[in-house]
Short mmCIF file of C-alpha atoms in Angstrom, two decimals:
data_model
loop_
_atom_site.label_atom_id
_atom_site.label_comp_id
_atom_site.label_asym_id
_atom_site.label_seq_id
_atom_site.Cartn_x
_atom_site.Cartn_y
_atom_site.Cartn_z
CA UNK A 1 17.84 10.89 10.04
CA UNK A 2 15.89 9.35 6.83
CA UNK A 3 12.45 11.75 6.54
CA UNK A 4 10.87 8.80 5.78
CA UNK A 5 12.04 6.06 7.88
CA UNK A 6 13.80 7.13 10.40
CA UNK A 7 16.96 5.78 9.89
CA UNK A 8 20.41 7.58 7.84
CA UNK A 9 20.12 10.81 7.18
CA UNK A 10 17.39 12.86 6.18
CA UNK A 11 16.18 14.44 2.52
CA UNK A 12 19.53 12.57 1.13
CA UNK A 13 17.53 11.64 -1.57
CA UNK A 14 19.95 12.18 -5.07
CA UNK A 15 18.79 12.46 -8.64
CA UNK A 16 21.07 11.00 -11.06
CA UNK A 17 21.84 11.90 -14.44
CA UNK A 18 23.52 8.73 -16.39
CA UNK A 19 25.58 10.81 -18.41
CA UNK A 20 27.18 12.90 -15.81
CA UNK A 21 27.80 9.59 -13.74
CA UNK A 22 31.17 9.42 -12.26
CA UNK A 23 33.09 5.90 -12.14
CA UNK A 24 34.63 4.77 -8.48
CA UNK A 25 37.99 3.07 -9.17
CA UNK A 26 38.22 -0.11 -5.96
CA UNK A 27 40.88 2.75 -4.41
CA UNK A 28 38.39 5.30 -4.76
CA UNK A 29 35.45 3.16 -3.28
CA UNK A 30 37.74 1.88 -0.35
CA UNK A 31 37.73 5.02 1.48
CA UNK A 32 35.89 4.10 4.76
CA UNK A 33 38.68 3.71 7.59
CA UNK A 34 37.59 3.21 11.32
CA UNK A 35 38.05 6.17 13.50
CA UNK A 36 38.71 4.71 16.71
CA UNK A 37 40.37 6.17 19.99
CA UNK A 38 40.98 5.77 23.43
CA UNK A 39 38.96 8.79 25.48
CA UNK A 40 41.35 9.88 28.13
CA UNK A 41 38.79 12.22 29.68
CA UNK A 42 35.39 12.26 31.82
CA UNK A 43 32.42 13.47 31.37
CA UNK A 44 30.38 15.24 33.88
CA UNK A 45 26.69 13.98 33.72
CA UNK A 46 23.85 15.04 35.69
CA UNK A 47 20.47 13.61 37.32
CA UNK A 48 17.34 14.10 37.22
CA UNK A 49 16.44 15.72 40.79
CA UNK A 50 12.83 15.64 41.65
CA UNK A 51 11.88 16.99 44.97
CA UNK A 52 8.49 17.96 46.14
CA UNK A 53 7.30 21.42 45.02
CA UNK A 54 6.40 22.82 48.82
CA UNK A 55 4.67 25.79 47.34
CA UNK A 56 2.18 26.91 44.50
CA UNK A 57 2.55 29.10 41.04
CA UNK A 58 -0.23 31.32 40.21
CA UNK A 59 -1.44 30.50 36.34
CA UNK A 60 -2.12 33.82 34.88
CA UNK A 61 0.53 34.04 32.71
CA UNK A 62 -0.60 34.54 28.80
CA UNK A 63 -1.21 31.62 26.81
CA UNK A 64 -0.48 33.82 23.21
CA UNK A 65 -2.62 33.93 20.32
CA UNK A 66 -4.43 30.98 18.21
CA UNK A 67 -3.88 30.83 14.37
CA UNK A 68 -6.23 29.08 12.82
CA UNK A 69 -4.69 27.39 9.88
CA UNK A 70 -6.99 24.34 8.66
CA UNK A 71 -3.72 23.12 6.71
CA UNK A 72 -3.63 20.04 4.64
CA UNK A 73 -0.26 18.93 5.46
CA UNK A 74 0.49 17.34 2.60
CA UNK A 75 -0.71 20.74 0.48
CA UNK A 76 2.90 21.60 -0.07
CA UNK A 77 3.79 17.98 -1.85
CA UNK A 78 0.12 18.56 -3.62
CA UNK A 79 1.01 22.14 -4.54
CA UNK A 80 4.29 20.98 -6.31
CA UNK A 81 2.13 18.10 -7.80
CA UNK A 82 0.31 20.42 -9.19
CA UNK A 83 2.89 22.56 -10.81
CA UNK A 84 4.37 19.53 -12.29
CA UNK A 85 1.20 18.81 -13.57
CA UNK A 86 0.70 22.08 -15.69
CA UNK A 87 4.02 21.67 -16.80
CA UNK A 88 3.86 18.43 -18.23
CA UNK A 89 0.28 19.84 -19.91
CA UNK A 90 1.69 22.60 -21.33
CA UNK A 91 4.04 20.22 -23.28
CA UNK A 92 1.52 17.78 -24.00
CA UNK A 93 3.21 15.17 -21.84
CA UNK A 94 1.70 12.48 -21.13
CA UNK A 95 2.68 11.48 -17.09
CA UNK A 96 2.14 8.00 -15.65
CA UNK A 97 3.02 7.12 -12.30
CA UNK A 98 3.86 3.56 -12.01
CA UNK A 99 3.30 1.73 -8.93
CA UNK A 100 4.23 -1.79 -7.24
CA UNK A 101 5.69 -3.91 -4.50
CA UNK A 102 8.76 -4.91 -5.58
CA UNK A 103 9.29 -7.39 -8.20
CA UNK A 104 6.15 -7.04 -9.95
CA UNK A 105 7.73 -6.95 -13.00
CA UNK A 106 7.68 -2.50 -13.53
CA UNK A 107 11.08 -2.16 -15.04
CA UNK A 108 10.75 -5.66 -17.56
CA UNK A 109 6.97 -3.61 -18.68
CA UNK A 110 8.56 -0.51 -19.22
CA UNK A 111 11.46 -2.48 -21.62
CA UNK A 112 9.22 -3.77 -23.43
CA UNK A 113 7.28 -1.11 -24.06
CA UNK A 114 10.00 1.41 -24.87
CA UNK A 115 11.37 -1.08 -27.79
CA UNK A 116 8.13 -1.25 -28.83
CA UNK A 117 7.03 2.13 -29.01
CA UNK A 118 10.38 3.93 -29.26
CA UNK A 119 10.33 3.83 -33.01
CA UNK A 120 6.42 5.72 -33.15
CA UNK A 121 6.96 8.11 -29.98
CA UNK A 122 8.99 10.35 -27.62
CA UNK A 123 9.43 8.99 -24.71
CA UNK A 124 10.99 9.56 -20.96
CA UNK A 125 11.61 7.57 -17.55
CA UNK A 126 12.32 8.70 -14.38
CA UNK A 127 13.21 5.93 -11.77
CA UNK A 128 12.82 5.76 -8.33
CA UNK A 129 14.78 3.42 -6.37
CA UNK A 130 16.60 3.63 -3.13
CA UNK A 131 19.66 2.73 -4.53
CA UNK A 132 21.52 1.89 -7.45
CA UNK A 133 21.19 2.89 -11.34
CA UNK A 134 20.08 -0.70 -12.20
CA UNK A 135 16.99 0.49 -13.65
CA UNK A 136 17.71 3.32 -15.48
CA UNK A 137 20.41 1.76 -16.87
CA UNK A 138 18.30 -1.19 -17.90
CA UNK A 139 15.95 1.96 -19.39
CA UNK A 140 18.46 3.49 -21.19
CA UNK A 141 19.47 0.58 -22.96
CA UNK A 142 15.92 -0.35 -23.96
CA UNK A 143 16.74 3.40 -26.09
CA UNK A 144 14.58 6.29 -23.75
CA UNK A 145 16.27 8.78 -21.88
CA UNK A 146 16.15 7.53 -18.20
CA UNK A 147 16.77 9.78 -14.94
CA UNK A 148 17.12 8.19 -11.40
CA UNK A 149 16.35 8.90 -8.32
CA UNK A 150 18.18 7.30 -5.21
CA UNK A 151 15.54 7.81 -2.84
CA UNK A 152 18.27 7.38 0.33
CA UNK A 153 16.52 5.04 2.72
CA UNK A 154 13.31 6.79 1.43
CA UNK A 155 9.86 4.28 1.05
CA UNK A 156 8.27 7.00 -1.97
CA UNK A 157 8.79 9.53 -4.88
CA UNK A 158 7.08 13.11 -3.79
CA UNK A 159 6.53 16.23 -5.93
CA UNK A 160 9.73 17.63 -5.26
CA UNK A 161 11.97 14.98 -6.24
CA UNK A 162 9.79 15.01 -10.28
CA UNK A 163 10.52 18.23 -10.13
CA UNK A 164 14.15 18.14 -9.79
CA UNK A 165 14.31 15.53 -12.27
CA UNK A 166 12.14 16.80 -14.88
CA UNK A 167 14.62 19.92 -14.64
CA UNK A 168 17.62 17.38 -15.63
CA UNK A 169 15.79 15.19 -18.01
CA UNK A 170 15.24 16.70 -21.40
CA UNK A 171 11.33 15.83 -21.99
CA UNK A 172 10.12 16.23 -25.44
CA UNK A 173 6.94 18.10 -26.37
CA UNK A 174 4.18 15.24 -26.76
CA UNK A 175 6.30 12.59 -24.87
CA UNK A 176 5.08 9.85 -22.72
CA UNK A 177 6.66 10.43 -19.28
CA UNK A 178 7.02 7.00 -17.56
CA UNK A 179 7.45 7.33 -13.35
CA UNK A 180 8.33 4.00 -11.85
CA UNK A 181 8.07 4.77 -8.32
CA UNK A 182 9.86 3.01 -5.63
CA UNK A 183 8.58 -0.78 -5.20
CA UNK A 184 6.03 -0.25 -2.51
CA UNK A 185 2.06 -0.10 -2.58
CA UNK A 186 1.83 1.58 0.61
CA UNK A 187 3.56 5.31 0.89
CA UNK A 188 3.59 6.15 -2.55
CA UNK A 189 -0.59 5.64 -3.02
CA UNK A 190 -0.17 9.42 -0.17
CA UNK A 191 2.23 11.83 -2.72
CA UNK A 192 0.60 12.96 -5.83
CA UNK A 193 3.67 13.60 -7.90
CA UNK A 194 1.46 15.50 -10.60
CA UNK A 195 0.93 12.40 -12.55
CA UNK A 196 -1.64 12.60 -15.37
CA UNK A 197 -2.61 8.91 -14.73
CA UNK A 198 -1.56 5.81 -12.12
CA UNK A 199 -0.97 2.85 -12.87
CA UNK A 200 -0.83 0.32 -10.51
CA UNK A 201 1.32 -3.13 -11.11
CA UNK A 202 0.69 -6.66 -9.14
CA UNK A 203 1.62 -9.59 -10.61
CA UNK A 204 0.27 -14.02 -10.28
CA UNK A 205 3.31 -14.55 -8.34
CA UNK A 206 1.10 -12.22 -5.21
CA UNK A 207 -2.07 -13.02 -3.77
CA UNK A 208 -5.21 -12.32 -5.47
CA UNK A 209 -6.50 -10.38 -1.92
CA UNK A 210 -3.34 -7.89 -2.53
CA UNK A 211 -6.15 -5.00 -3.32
CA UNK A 212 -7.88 -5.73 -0.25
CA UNK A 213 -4.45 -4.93 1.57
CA UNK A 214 -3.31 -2.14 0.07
CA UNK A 215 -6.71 -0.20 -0.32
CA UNK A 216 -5.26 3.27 -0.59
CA UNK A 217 -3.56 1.86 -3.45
CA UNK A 218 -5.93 0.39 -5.46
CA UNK A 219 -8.16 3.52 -4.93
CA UNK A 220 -6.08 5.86 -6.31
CA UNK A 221 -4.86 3.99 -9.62
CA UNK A 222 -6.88 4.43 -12.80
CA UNK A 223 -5.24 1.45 -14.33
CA UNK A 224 -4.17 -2.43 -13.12
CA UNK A 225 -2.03 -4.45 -15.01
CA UNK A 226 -1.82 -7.81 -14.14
CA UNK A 227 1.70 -9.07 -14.95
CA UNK A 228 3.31 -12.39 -15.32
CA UNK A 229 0.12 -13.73 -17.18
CA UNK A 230 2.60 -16.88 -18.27
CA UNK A 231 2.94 -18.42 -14.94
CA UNK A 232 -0.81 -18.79 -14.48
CA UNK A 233 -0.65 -22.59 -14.74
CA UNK A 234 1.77 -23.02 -11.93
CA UNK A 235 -0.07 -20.49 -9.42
CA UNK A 236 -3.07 -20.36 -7.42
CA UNK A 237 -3.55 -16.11 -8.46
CA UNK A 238 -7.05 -16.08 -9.32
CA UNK A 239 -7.30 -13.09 -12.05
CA UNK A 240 -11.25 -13.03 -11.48
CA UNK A 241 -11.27 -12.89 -7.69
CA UNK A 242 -8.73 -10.60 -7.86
CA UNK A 243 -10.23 -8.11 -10.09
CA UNK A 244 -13.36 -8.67 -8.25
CA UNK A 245 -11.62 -7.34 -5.32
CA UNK A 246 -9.83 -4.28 -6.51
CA UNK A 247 -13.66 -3.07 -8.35
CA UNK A 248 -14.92 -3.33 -4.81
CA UNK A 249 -12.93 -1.02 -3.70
CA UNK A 250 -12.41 1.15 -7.39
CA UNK A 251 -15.59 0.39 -9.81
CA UNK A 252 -13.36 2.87 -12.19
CA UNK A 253 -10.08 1.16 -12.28
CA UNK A 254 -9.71 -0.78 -15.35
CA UNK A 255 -7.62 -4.01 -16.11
CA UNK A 256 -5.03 -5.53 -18.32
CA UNK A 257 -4.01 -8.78 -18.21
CA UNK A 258 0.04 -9.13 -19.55
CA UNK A 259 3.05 -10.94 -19.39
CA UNK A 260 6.14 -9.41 -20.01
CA UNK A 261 7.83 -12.12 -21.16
CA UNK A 262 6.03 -13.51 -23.73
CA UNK A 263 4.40 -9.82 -24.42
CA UNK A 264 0.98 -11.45 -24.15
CA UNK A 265 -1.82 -8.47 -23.52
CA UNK A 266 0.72 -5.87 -24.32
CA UNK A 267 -0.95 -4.48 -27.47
CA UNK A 268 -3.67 -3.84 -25.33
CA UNK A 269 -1.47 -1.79 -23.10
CA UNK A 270 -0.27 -0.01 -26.04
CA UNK A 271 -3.80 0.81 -27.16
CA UNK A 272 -4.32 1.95 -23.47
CA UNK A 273 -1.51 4.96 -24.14
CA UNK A 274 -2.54 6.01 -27.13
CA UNK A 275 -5.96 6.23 -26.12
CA UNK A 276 -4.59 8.59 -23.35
CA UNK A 277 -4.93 12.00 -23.97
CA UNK B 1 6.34 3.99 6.89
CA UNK B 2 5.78 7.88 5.80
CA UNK B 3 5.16 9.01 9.33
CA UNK B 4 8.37 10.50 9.35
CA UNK B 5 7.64 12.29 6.30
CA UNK B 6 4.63 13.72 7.31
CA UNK B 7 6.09 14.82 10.54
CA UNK B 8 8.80 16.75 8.54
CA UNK B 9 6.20 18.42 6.39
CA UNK B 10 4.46 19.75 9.90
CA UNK B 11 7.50 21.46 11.21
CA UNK B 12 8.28 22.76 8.08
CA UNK B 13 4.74 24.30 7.63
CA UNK B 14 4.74 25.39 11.42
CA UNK B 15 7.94 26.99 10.59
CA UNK B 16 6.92 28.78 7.26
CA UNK B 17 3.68 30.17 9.73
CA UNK B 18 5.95 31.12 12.33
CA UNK B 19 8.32 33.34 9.77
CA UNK B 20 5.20 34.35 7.91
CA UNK B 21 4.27 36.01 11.58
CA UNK B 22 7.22 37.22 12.68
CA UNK B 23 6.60 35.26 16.01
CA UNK B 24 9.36 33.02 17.46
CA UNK B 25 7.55 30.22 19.96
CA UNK B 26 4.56 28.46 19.34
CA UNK B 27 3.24 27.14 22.44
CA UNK B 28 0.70 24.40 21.04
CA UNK B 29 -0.17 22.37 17.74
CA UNK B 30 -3.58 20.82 16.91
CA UNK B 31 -3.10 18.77 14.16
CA UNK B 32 -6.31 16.65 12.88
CA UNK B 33 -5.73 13.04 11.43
CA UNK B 34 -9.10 11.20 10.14
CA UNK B 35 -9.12 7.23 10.90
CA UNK B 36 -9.16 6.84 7.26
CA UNK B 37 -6.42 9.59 6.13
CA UNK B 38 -3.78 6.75 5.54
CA UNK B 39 -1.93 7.85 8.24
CA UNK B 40 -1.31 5.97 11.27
CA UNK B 41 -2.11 8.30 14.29
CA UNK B 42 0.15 6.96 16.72
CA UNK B 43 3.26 6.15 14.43
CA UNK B 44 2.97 9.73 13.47
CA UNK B 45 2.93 11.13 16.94
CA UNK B 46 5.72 9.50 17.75
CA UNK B 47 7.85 10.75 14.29
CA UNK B 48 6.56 13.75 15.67
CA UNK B 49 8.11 13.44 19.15
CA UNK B 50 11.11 12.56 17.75
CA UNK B 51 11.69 15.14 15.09
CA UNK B 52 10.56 18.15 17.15
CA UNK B 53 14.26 18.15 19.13
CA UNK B 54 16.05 21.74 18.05
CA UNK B 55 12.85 22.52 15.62
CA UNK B 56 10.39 25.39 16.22
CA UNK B 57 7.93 23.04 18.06
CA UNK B 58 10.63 21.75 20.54
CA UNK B 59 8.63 23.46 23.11
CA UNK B 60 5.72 22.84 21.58
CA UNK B 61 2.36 20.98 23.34
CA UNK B 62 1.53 18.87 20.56
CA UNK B 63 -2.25 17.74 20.29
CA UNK B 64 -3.71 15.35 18.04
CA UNK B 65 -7.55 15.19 17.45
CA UNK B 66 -8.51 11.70 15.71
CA UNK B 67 -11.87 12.17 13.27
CA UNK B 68 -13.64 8.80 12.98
CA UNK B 69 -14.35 7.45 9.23
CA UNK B 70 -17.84 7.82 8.08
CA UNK B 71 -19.88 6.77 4.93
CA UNK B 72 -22.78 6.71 3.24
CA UNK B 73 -23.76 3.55 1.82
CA UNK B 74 -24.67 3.37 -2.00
CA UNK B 75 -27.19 0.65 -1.84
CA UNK B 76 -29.50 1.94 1.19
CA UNK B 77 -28.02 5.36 1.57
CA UNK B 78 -27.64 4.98 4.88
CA UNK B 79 -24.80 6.84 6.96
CA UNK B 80 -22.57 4.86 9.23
CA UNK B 81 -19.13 4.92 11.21
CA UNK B 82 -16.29 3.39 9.30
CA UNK B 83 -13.83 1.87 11.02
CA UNK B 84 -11.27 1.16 8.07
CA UNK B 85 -12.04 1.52 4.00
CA UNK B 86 -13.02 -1.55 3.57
CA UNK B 87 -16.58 -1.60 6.19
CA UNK B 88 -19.45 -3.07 5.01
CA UNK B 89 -22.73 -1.06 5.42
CA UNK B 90 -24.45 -2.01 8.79
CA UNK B 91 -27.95 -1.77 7.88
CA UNK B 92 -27.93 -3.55 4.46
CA UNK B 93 -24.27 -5.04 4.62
CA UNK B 94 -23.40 -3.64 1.61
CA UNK B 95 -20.19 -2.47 0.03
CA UNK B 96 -18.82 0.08 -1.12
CA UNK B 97 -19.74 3.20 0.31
CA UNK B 98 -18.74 6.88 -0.08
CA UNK B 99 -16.72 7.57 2.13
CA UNK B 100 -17.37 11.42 3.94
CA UNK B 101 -15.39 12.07 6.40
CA UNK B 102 -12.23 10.80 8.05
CA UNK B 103 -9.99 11.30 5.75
CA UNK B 104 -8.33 14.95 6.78
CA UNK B 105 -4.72 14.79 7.58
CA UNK B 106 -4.45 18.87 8.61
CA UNK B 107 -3.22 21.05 11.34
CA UNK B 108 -5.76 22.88 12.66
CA UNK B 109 -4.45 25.88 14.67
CA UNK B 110 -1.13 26.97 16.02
CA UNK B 111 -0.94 28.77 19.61
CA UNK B 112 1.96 31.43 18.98
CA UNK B 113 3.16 34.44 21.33
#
């Protein structure tokens, strides 16, 4: 079962290196045959057979000893997050954990801003998706080393699935270590994946009151980029309201209004990153 | 939907304590979930229910203790019950507030033999 979702199987999350990918042939891909066949046999089955007790049990048996734990349960994911964290610091890395719903525009962003910035500075991507090598295809083309994670049927990135990436993906000392998380502004806002900064993504194709629905979210990020600044003539997104709503919730989080297609505001992104430290 | 997640991170954890202890059952679980942890109680119980089968808390009595939010107002300082992230002070109707309790997502104790 899916540890996330319930359904498929569980932790079959897979992190894919591009370079070590293997090509299916249609023979090889056309392996699934149905496994049919008559049963031929019985099964016993039994019922449930209540019946009145008639008698009583005495109740001094010993009920064991309490451990006190006062656990965080999600200290193991922060633990990891943690460790990833000092070990992108001790390189001088420079983490950011993108966020979304889907179709924000993350991937088109991170294009952009790898053939911009390529030329000036190391950089790295790890994607998160629950299937396919799309993205990190896409990234790899744009000219930065891309890793991907097939999340399975999974909603989020966690700690542990950085980790194993970061141990496939070649990082370079001083890089700028892009995370684009799996589309989704509601799981991923709970697993610190030992990001330096977050960066949350919504774009004027979504409702302005998107921050007021995804709270967690929006209180967690340090930065909001506003995407698809072109289309603001043909939609109703409100960039005011919307930024009104998200500092209700985050007086910190700052803003930047872009479009990824026409690269409007995205000098002001790259001035964000190098600003980073 | 990380319910089922979180549910997998409890029996792991229960089952790191239980090796830790050299004990084999654990009769009970009290896990704490504040109203504003980000975790839906009763989705998670239910993950729970369903991913104990064949795992060291099969037998386990699970119980769940649910903290209410609370917050202190920035404007009048005033503390108050939350509800969900987004409540408005009562007194002044202000927003936002700090929010100071609620938000633990733990397990509290473990009954082992």
């Amino acid at each position: 079962m899916c540890e996330t979702c319930g359904c498929g199987d569980a932790g079959q999350f897979k992190v894919h290196d591009l370079n070590h990918k293997h090509p299916h042939n249609d023979q090889e891909a056309d392996h699934g045959h149905p496994h049919d066949h008559a049963h031929g046999h019985s099964h016993d089955h039994t019922h449930p057979h209540d019946h009145s007790h008639g008698h009583s049990h005495p109740h001094d048996h010993d009920h064991g000893t309490v451990i006190n734990l006062n656990v965080d349960i999600l200290s193991e994911n922060n633990k990891l997050a943690q460790l990833n964290r000092r070990y992108f610091a001790g390189r001088k890395v420079l983490c950011l954990n993108l966020v979304s719903s889907p179709g924000s525009g993350k991937t088109t962003i991170l294009e952009k801003t790898i053939k911009a910035l390529i030329p000036t500075r190391k950089l790295a991507v790890i994607e998160g998706d629950q299937q396919t090598f799309l993205d990190a295809d896409r990234i790899e083309k744009s000219g930065a080393p891309a890793i991907q994670i097939n999340t399975g049927s999974g909603c989020h990135l966690d700690a542990r699935m950085v980790e194993l990436a970061t141990e496939k993906l070649e990082i370079e000392f001083g890089s700028i270590l892009f995370i684009e998380n799996v589309g989704n502004l509601v799981c991923p806002a709970l697993f610190d994946l030992g990001e330096s900064k977050r960066v949350v993504v919504i774009s004027t194709t979504e409702g302005e009151d998107k921050p007021l629905k995804y709270p967690y979210m929006f209180q967690s990020s340090h930065l909001c980029l506003i995407n698809k600044s072109d289309l603001l003539p043909y939609v109703d997104f409100d960039v005011e309201k919307a930024i009104g709503y998200a500092r209700s919730l985050n007086p910190q989080l700052e803003f930047i209004l872009v479009s990824a297609k026409t690269g409007e505001g995205l000098d002001q992104w790259y001035d964000w990153l190098a600003n980073q430290k | 939907m990380h319910e089922f997640s979180l549910a997998i991170e409890v029996i792991n954890l229960a089952g790191r304590e239980v090796e830790k202890r050299g004990t084999r059952k654990i009769h009970e679980i009290t896990i704490e979930v504040g109203d504003l942890s980000g975790v839906e109680a009763d989705a998670f119980e239910s993950a729970l229910g369903l991913l104990v089968r064949d795992s060291i808390l099969d037998q386990a009595h699970v119980k769940i203790l649910r903290t209410p939010g609370t917050g202190n107002c920035l404007s009048c300082q005033s503390d108050f019950e939350m509800s969900h992230r987004m409540a408005t002070c009562p007194v002044c109707s202000c927003f936002p507030s700090e929010i100071r309790g609620g938000t633990e997502f733990r397990v509290v104790s473990l009954v082992v033999d």
